[in-house]
Each structure stands twice: as C-alpha cells, then as structure tokens.
Coordinates of C-alpha atoms in Angstrom, one line a residue:
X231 CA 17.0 41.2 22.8
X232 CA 18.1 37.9 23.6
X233 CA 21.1 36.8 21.9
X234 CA 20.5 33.5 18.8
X235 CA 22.1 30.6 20.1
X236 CA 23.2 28.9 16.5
X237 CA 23.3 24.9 16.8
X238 CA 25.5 24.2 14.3
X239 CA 27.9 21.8 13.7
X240 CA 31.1 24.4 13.9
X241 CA 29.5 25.9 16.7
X242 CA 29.9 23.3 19.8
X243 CA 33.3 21.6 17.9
X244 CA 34.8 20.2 20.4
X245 CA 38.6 21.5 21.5
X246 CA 40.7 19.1 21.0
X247 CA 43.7 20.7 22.3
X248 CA 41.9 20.2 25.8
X249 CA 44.2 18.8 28.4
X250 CA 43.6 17.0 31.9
X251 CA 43.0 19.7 34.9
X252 CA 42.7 19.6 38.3
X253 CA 39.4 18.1 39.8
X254 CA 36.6 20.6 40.0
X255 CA 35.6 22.8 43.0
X256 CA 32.0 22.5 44.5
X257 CA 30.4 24.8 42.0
X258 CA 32.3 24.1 39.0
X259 CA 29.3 22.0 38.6
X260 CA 28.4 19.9 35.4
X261 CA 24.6 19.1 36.5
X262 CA 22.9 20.4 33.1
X263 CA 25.0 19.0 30.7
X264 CA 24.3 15.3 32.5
X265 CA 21.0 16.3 32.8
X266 CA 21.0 17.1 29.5
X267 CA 22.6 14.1 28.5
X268 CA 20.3 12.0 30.1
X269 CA 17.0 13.5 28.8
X270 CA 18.3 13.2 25.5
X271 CA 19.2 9.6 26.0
X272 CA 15.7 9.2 27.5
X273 CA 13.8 11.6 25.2
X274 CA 14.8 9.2 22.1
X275 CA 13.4 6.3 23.9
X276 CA 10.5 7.9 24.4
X277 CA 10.3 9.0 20.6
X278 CA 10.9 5.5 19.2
X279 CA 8.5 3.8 21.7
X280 CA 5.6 6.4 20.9
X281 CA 4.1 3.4 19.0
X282 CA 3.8 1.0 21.6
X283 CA 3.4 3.3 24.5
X284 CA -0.5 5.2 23.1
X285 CA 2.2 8.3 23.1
X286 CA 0.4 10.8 20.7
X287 CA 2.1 12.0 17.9
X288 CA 2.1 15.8 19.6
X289 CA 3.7 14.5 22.2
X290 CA 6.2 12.9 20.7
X291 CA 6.9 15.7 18.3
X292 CA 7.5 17.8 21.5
X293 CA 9.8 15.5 23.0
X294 CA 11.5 15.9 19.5
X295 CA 12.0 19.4 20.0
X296 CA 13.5 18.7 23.2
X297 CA 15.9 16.5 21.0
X298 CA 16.8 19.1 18.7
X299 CA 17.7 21.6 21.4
X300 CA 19.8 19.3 23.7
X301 CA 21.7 17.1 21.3
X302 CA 24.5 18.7 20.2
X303 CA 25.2 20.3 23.7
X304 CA 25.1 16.5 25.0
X305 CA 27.1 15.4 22.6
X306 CA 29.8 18.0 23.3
X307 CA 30.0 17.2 27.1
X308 CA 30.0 13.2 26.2
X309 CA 33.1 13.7 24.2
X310 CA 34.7 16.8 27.3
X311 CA 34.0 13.6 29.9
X312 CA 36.4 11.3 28.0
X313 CA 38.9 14.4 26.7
X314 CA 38.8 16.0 30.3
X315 CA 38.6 15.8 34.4
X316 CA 38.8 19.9 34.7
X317 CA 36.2 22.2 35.7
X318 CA 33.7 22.9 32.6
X319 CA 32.9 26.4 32.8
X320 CA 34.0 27.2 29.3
X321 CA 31.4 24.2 28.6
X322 CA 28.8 26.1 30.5
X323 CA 29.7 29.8 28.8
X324 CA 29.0 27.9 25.1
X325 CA 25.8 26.3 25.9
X326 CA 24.6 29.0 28.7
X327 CA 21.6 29.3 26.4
X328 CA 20.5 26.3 25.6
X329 CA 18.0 25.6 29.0
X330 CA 17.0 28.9 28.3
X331 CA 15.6 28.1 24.5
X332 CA 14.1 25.1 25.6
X333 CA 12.3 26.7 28.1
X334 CA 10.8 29.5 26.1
X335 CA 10.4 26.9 23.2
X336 CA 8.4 24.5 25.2
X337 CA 6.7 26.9 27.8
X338 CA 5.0 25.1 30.3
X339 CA 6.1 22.3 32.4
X340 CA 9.5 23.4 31.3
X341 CA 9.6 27.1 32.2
X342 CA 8.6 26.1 35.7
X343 CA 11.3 23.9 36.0
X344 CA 13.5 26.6 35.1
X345 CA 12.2 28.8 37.7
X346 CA 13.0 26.6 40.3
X347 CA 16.6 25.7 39.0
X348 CA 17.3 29.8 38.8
X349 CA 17.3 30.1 42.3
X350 CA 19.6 27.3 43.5
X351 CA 23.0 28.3 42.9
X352 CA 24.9 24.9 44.6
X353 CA 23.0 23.1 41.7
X354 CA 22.7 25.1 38.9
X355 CA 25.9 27.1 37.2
X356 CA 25.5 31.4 37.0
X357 CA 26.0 30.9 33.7
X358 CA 22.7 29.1 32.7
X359 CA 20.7 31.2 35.8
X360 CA 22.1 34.3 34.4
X361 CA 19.7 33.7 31.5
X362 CA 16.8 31.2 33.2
X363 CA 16.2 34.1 36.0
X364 CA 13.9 35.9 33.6
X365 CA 11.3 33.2 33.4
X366 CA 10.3 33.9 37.4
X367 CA 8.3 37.0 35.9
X368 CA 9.9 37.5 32.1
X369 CA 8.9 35.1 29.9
X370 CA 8.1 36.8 26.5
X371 CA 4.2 37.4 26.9
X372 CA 1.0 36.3 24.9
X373 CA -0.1 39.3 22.3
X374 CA -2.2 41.9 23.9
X375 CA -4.9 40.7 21.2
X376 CA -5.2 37.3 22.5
X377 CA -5.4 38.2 25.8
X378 CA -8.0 40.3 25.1
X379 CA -10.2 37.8 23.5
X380 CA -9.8 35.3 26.2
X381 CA -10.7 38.0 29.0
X382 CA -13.8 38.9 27.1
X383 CA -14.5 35.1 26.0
X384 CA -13.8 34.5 30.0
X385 CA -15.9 37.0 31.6
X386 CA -18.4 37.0 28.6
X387 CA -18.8 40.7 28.0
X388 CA -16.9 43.4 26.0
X389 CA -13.4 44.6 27.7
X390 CA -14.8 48.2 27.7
X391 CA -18.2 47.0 30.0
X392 CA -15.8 45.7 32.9
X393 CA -12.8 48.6 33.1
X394 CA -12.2 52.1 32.4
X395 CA -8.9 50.9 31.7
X396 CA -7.0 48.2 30.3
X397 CA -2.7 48.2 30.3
X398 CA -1.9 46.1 26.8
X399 CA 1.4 46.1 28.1
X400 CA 1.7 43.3 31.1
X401 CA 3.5 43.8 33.8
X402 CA 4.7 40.1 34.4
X403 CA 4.6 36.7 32.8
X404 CA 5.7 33.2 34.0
X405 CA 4.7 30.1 33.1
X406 CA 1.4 29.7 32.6
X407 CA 0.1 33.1 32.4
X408 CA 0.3 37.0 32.0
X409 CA -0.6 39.8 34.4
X410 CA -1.6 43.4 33.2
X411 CA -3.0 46.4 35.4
X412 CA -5.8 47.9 34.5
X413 CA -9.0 49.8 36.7
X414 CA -12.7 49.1 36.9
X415 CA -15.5 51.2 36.5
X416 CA -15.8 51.5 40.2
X417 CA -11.9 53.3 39.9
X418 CA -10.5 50.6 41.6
X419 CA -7.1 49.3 40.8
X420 CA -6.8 46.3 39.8
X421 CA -4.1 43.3 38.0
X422 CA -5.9 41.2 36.0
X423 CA -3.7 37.6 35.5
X424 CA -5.0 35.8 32.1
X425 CA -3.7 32.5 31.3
X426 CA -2.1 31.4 28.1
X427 CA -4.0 29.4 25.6
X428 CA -3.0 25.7 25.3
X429 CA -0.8 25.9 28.6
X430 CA -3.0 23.5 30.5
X431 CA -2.7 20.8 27.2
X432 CA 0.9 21.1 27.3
X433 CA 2.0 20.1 30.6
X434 CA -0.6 17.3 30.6
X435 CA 1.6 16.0 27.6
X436 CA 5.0 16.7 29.5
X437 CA 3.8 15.0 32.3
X438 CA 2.7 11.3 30.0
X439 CA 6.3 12.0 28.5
X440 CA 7.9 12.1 32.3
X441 CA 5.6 9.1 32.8
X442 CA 6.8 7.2 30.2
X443 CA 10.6 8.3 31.1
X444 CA 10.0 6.9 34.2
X445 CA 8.7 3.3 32.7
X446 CA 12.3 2.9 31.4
X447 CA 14.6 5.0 34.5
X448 CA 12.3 4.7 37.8
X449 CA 9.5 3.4 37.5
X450 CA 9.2 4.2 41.8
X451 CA 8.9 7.9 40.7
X452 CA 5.7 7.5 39.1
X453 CA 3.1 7.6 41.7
X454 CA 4.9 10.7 43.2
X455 CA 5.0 12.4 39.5
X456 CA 1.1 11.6 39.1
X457 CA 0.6 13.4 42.7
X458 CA 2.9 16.5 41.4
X459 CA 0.8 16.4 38.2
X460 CA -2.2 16.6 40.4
X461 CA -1.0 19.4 42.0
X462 CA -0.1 21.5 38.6
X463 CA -3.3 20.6 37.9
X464 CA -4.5 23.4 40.5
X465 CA -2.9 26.3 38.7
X466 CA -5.6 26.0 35.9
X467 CA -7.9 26.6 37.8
X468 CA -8.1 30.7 38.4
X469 CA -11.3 30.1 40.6
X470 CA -9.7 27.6 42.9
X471 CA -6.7 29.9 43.5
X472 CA -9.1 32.9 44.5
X473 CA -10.5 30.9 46.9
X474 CA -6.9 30.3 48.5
X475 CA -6.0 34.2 48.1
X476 CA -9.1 34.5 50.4
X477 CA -8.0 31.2 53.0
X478 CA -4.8 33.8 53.1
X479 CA -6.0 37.3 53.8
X480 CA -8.7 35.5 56.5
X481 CA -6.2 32.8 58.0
X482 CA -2.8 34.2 58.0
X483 CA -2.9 38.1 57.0
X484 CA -4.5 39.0 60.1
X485 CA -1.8 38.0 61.9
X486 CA 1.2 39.6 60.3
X487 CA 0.7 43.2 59.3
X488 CA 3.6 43.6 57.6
X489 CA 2.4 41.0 54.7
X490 CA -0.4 41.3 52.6
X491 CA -2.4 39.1 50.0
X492 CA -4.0 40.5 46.6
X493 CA -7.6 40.3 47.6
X494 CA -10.1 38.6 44.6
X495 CA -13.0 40.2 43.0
X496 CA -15.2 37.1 42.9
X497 CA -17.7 38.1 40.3
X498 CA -15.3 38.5 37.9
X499 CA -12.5 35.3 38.5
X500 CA -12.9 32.2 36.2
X501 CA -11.0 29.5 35.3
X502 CA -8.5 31.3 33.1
X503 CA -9.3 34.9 34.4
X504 CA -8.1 35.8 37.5
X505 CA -8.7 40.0 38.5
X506 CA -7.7 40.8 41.8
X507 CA -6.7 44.2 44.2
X508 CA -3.5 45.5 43.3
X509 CA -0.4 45.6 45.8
X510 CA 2.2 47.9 45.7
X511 CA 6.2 46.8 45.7
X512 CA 8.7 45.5 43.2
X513 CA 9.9 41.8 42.6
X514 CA 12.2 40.8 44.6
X515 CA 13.8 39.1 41.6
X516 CA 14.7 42.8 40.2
X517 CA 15.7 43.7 43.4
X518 CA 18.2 41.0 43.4
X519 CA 19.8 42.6 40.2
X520 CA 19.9 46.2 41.6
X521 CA 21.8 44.4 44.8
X522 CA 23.8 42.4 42.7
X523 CA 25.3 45.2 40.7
X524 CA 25.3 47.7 43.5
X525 CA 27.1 45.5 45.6
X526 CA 29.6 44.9 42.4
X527 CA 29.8 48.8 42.0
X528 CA 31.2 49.0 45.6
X529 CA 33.9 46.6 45.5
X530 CA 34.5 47.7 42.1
X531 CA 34.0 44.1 40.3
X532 CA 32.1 42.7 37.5
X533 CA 28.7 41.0 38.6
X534 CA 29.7 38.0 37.9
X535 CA 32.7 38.3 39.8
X536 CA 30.6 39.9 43.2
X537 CA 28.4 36.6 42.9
X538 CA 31.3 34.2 43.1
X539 CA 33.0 35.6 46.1
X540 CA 28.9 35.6 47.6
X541 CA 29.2 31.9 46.7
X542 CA 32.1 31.5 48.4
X543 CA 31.6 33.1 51.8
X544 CA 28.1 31.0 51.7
X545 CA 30.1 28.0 51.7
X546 CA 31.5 28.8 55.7
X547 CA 29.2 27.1 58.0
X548 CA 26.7 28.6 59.9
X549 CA 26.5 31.0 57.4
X550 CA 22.9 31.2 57.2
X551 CA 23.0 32.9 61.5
X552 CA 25.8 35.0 60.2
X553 CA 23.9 36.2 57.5
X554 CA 21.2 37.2 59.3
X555 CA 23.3 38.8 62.0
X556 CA 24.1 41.0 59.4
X557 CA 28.2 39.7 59.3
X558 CA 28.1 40.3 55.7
X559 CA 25.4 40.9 53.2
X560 CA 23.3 44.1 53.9
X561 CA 22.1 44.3 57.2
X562 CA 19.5 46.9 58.4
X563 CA 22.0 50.2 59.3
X564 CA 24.0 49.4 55.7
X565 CA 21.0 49.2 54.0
X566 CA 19.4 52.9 55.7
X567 CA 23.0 54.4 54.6
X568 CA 23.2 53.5 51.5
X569 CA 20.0 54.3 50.2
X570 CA 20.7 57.7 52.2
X571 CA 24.0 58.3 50.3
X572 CA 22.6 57.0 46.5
X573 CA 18.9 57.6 46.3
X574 CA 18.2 54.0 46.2
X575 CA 15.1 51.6 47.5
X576 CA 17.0 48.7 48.9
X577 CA 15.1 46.3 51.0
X578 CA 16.2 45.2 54.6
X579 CA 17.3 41.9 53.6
X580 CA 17.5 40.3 57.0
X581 CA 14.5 41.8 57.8
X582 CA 12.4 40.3 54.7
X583 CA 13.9 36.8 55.0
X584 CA 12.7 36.9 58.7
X585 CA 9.2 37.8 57.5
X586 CA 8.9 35.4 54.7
X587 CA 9.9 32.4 57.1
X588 CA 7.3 33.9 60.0
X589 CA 5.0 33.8 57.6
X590 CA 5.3 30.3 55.7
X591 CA 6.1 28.5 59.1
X592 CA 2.8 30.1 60.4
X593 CA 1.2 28.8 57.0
X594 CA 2.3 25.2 57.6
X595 CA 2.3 24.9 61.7
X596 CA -1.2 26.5 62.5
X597 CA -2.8 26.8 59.0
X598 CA -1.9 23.7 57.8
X599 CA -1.7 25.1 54.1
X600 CA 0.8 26.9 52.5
X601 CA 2.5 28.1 49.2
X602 CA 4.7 25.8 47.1
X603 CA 6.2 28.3 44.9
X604 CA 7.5 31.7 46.7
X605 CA 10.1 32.0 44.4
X606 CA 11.7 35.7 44.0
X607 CA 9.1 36.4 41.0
X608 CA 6.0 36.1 43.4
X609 CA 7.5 37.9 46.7
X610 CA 6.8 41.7 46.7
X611 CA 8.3 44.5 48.8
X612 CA 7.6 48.2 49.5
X613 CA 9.3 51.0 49.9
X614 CA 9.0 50.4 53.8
X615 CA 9.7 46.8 53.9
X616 CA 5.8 45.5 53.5
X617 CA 6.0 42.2 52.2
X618 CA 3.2 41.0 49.3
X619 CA 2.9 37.6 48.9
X620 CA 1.5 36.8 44.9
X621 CA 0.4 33.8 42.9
X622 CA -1.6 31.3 45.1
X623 CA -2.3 28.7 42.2
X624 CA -0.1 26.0 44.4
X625 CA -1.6 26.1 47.9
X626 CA -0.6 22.7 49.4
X627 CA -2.6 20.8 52.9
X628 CA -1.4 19.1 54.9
X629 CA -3.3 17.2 58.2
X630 CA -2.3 17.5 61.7
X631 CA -0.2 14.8 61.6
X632 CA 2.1 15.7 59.0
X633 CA 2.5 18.8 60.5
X634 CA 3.4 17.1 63.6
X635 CA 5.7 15.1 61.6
X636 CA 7.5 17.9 59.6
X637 CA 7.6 19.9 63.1
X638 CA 9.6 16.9 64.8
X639 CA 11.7 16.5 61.2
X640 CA 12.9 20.2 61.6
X641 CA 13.3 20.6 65.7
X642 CA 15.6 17.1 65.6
X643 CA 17.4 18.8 62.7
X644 CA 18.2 21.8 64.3
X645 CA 19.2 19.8 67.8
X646 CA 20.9 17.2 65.8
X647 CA 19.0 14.5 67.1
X648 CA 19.7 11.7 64.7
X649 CA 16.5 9.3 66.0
X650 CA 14.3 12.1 66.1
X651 CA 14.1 13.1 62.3
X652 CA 14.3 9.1 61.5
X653 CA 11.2 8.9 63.5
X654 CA 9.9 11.9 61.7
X655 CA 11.5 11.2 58.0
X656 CA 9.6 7.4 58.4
X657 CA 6.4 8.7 59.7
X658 CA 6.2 11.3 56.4
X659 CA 6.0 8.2 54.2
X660 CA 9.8 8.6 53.0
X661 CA 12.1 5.7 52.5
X662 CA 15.4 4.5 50.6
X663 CA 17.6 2.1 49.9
X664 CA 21.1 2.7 50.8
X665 CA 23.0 0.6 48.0
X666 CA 26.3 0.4 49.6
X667 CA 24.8 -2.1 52.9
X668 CA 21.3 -3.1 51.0
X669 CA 19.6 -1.6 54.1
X670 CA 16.7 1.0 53.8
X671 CA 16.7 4.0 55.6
X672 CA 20.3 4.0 57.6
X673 CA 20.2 6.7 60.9
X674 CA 23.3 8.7 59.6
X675 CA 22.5 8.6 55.6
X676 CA 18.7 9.6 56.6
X677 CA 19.9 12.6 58.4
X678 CA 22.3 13.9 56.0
X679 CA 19.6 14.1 53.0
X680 CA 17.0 15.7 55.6
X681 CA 20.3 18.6 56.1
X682 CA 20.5 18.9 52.2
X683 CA 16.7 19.8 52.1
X684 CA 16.0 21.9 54.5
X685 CA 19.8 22.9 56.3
X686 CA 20.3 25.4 54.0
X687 CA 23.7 25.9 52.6
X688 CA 25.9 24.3 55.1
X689 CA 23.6 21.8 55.1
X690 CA 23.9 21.0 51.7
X691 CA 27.9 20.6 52.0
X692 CA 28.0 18.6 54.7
X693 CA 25.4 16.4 53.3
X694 CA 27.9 16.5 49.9
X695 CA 30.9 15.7 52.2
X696 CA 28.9 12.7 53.3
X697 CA 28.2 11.3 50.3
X698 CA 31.9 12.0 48.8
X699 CA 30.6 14.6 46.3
X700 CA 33.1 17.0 44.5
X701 CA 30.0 18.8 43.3
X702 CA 26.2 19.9 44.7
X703 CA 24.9 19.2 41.4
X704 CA 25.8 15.5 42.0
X705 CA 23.3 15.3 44.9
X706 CA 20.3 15.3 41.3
X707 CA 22.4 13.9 38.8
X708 CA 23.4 10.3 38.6
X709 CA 26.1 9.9 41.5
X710 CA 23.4 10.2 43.8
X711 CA 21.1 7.4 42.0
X712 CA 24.3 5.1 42.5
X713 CA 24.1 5.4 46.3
X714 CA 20.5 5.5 46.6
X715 CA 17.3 4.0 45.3
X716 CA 13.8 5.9 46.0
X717 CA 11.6 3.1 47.6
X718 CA 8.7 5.4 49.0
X719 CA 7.7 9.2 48.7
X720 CA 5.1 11.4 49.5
X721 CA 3.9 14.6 47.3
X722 CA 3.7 16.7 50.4
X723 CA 7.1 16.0 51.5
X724 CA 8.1 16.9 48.2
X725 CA 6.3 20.3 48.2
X726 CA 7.7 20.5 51.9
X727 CA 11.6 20.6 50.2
X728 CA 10.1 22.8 47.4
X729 CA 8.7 26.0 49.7
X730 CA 12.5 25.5 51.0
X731 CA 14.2 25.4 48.1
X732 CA 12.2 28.6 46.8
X733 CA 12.7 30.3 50.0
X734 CA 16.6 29.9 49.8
X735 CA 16.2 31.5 46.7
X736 CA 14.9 34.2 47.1
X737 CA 17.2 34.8 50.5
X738 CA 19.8 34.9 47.1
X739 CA 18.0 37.9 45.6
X740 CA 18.0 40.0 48.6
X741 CA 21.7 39.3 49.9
X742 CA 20.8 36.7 52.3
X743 CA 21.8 33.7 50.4
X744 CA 22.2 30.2 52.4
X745 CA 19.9 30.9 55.1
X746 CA 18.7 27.6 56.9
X747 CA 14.7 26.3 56.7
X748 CA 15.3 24.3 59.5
X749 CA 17.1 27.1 61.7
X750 CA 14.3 30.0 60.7
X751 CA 11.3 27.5 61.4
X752 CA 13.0 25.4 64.8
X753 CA 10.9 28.1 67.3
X754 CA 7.6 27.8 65.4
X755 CA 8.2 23.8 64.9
X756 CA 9.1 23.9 68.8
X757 CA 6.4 25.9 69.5
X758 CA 3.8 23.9 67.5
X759 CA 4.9 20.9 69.5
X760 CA 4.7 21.7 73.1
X761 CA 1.1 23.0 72.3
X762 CA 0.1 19.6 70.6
X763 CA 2.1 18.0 73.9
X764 CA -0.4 19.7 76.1

C-alpha cells in the first residue's frame, strides 16, 4: 500500500541550516517543483477569476484541489530557491509523492500526464517516476460492481448472457479505463476494457481550466490545446478505437509478423465497452522492473543506484547506436545466458526497440496513421520476443505532405543538414521567436529543438548545451520560455514529438534507454522519399 503523504505544516519545514552548494548536474533536476510552482500561481488565478471567466464551480473546486495538493511543496521550493544554489534531491525525496496524489486524486487529464512524465528521465527526477510509473497500467481500479453495471448498461443484456466467464479482478488500469479477462460463450478469450464513469466530464473541465491558464500565460498555446483536446476526445469513443484496431491488423500487421494487434469483436464494442481477442505477453513496464533489479542484483547495487549509473552512460553521445550494438545494456547473447543461468523471461532489448521503430515508422511513412501513446504500459512481449501493440484510442493522420515533411525533418536531422529540417520544420506549420535577436525561426536554434525532440538522448544535451542549460528539465520549465516564444504550432507535430517521447521510454524499460527517433526512422524516412521522388 502506498505510503500517506501528510501535508502538514511540520512536515515540508523548511531547513534552515541549508547552505550554498555547488551548481547542479544535468539531472539534479528541479522541473516539478517549478512546475509546481507555476500551476499553483496559475491555479489561484484561475480560482479567483471563476466569476468572470463562465468557469463552473466544479471546475474551480477541482482546480482547488490541485491547490491543496501543490501548495505547501511550492512553497518549500520558493523559500530552497532563495536559501540555496545546490542540487535538490532531498527536496525531491520529501515531496516524491505529491505528483503522485494529485494524479490519483484528479484521475483523468492528470494521470495521463503523469504517464508521459514517467518515462522521460532527463525531465523528470527517479524520485517522483519511481511512484508515477504505476499509472502506465496501475492506477487503483473502478469496483468490480460498477464495472459490471456499465458493461451490462453498455451492451444492454445480463453479464451472464455474453460470457461464461467474467475476471472481477482487472488486469490493468490507466487513465481512463479498466481492462479484465474474461471468455464468451463461444470459449473464446477475450479482455474486455470498460471505461470509468465521469472520466470523459473531467478532462473536458481540465482542459477549460488549461484554457483559461492559457488566457493569462500563453494565450498562442490555445489553438494547439483545443486540437490536443480534440484528440483526447477520441479515447471516449470505444467504437472509434475498434475501428483503428482493425486499420492496424489490415494495414500494418500483415506486414510484420512479429507484432500483433488485439482483434475487436464488433457486435459487442460501444462507446464505453470495448471486448477484444486476447494477446499473450507481459508489460513492458514490469519488465523494466524485473531488468532494473536484475541488473542491480548483478553489480550488487541498490536500484536506485543501477538507474543512476544507466543515466550516466546514456549521457555519452551516440549512445543510442552503442546501445543498440549491444555496448552495454543487454544485448541478444546476454540476454539467452542469463535467462539460461536464472530461469528468467527477459526480452531482447535491442531486438524489441528495433521492432517498435519498424513498426511506428511504417505506421507514419506508408500508412499515414499511427499511435500517439506506445508508452511501456501498452507495448506487450512474449516469451519469444512477439511484440503486441495495445490501446489504439489515440490513432493520429496525417496527409501525404506532412509525411513528406516529417520524412525530410528526420533524414536532414540524421545528415545534419541545417537548411533541410528548416525547410521541413517551416513547412510542418512550426515557428518561434528567438528573443535574444527578435528573429523567428533562426537556422542553428531551429535545429537544436528539432535534436531535443526526436535525437534522443544526445540529442537532448546538445540541444541543452545550446541553450546554456544546467538542467534538461529547463528545456519545459521557464528558462526555456525566456529564450523562446511559441508563434505557430501544429497538433500533429505535437503528436509527432509525443510517439517519440513514448518510444524513448519505453527503450528505458527494456535497457535501451536513449535510443534516437531520428536515427531508428532515417532508412524508412529515406526510403519514403526517393519513392515519392520518383
């Protein structure tokens, strides 16, 4: 059981026998507690205005909660920025569960967030990811009464008159819904995905709050937030996202034989019931833990302690072809021997980041659709290294053009060519305004944010080193607002970085962390090209 985390006043007293250390290192990052900061600053606003603003009282009394969880926290960092210049990690240890009782407190918009934050380790400390990484599949589930009801009020009939079985206990639950096994009458297995009630009112509030953040921070950000919302807005829909499932196992499946999609049973999906085949494997989110500790039982360290030296050699450039390579991490022969010598299932890591990059490059280069959320939670493997690809609510298209676009954006990446991916970074609708010259889009500033979003980990420290960052956290948190103002942005671009993002993580869970997007997709973008040339 998850451990209380009290907010009292004797709690987060601040020490005041703190004295002045030494800068911070990259990842002695203090990203949460300014975010923190600034959505409480922000959240208050957003209380106060309700009146003026048509906010509802609901949502206002959720952005109170929000509030209540962040303001002591926030008000301990304020007071470590003017007591401090050291690295904050003690900070982080005392509040590492606070994102993590927001999220579960809030659900929602704000467990999603916290899925995607679990997998970046450059911006987000281990000691709030140690907690947030059980909300990719482990978020405290719905009663097995409820869930019932809305399965039988979905599908109109009696549990008993559509399977032979029925699991109460679920076998996964994220952030807007619950999956259980269970078998039809026909003897089929089957996983059943239910969504919670009142999910799809929630994040419609979050979102008017984000809105109405925006009114007073950025107000460029809205139209892109109102295209993200749009986008959420899919994963409501359980009928839409069969329908994708099928685009999958028609348009991409047959082409890879090593990944497979659940397949839908038609007659019996609706808008918050979803039953579909089931696919064998595990998570690769709990395969991350069983590599985590086995890999601390072998050098005979703490977890902890095994993640920070993975950090570290991540940091070397070119790791991501090194990794790969199998120079550290477990390549294919380490992983054969040691599941010989202890009895254990690992994966071939090398060999499943390779597959999940096939895949999703063939998804975006000749499908022109794809997944916006593989995080570690939705990626499945086998005891032979099959690869199942779940949870389809989020599949994104895109037209020939911005294919043609992204495939330029990652092949000048990869070649370094500078006036290649500013041709392709102003042709996917994205501008800036570099503050420092009051010019918009400058060659050199262009094509160190394209590195940070899609040149994996060394591409996110030399983009750092570029813009003078002592941490990667800075590149979302407000250092990065005082160099640059977002003039133009597109929601595809957006769900472009995201499907990278998620990707990288998961390369985390497997012992491949810092593998380069740009890199694994360069042949398929090349490719995608010279047949469009000809």
């Amino acid at each position: 059981m998850m451990k209380r985390v009290g907010l009292t006043a004797k709690t987060y007293l601040p020490n005041t026998t703190t004295k002045k250390r030494p800068l911070p290192k990259l990842f002695d990052s203090s990203a949460p507690a300014l975010l923190a900061s600034a959505i409480t600053t922000t959240l208050f606003l957003t209380f106060t205005a309700s009146f003026v603003h048509n906010v509802t009282l609901e949502q206002a009394t959720r952005s109170l909660q929000v509030l209540k969880i962040l303001a002591q926290p926030a008000a301990h960092f304020l007071y470590l920025k003017k007591t401090t210049t050291g690295p904050l990690s003690d900070f982080h240890q005392r509040h590492s569960e606070v994102p993590i009782k927001l999220c579960l407190s809030l659900r929602g918009f704000y467990v999603k967030i916290g899925q995607i934050m679990s997998g970046q380790p450059e911006l987000c400390p281990a000691e709030y990811r140690t907690h947030l990484i059980s909300l990719q599949e482990n978020v405290p589930p719905v009663s097995s009464t409820i869930i019932r009801n809305i399965i039988e009020s979905e599908l109109e009939t009696k549990i008993e008159n559509v399977f032979v079985r029925f699991d109460d206990e679920s076998i996964g639950s994220a952030s807007i819904g619950q999956v259980h096994r269970a078998q039809l009458l026909t003897g089929e297995e089957v996983v059943v995905k239910v969504q919670f009630p009142e999910v799809e009112r929630f994040f419609a509030l979050d979102f008017k709050t984000i809105g109405l953040i925006l009114n007073f921070v950025n107000p460029e950000m809205k139209d892109l937030v109102a295209e993200q919302e749009e986008c959420f807005k899919q994963e409501f829909d359980y009928k839409r996202e069969a329908s994708f499932l099928e685009a999958m196992n028609e348009e991409v499946a047959p082409h890879f034989s090593y990944v497979s999609f659940p397949i839908p049973v038609k007659k019996l999906c609706t808008k918050r019931c979803l039953v579909m085949s089931h696919l064998d494997g595990k998570s690769v989110s709990k395969i991350g833990a069983e590599i985590l500790k086995l890999g601390a039982d072998r050098k005979g360290v703490s977890v902890e302690a095994f993640k920070r030296d993975m950090r570290q050699k991540m940091m070397q450039d070119g790791s991501s072809q090194k990794l790969l390579k199998g120079s550290w991490g477990l390549s294919s022969w380490k992983v054969k021997l040691v599941n010989w010598w202890t009895g254990a299932e690992l994966p071939d890591g090398g060999s499943v980041m390779k597959m999940l990059y096939e895949v999703h490059g063939y998804q975006i280069f000749e499908c022109g659709k794809f997944n916006a959320d593989p995080h570690a939670g939705n990626v499945l493997v086998d005891k032979v290294n099959n690869v199942g690809l779940v949870d389809y609510g989020q599949l994104i298209e895109i037209d020939e053009n911005t294919r043609v676009s992204f495939a330029r954006l990652i092949v000048g990446l990869n070649e370094e060519n500078k006036e290649l991916v500013l041709q392709a970074w102003n042709e996917l609708g994205q501008e800036f305004l570099w503050k420092s010259t009051n010019t918009h889009n400058p060659i050199d500033v262009v094509f160190a944010v394209v590195a940070m979003h899609f040149g994996g980990t060394a591409g996110l420290i030399k983009g750092a080193k570029m813009f003078g960052f002592r941490s990667m956290a800075d590149a979302v948190g407000p250092k990065m607002a005082e160099q640059i103002e977002i003039t133009k942005t597109t929601q595809k671009y957006a769900m472009l970085q995201r499907c990278s993002f998620c990707l990288y993580g998961v390369g985390h869970s497997v012992g491949f962390g810092g593998v380069s997007a740009g890199s694994m997709w360069y042949e398929q973008a090349k490719a995608f090209l010279k047949k469009k040339e000809n």
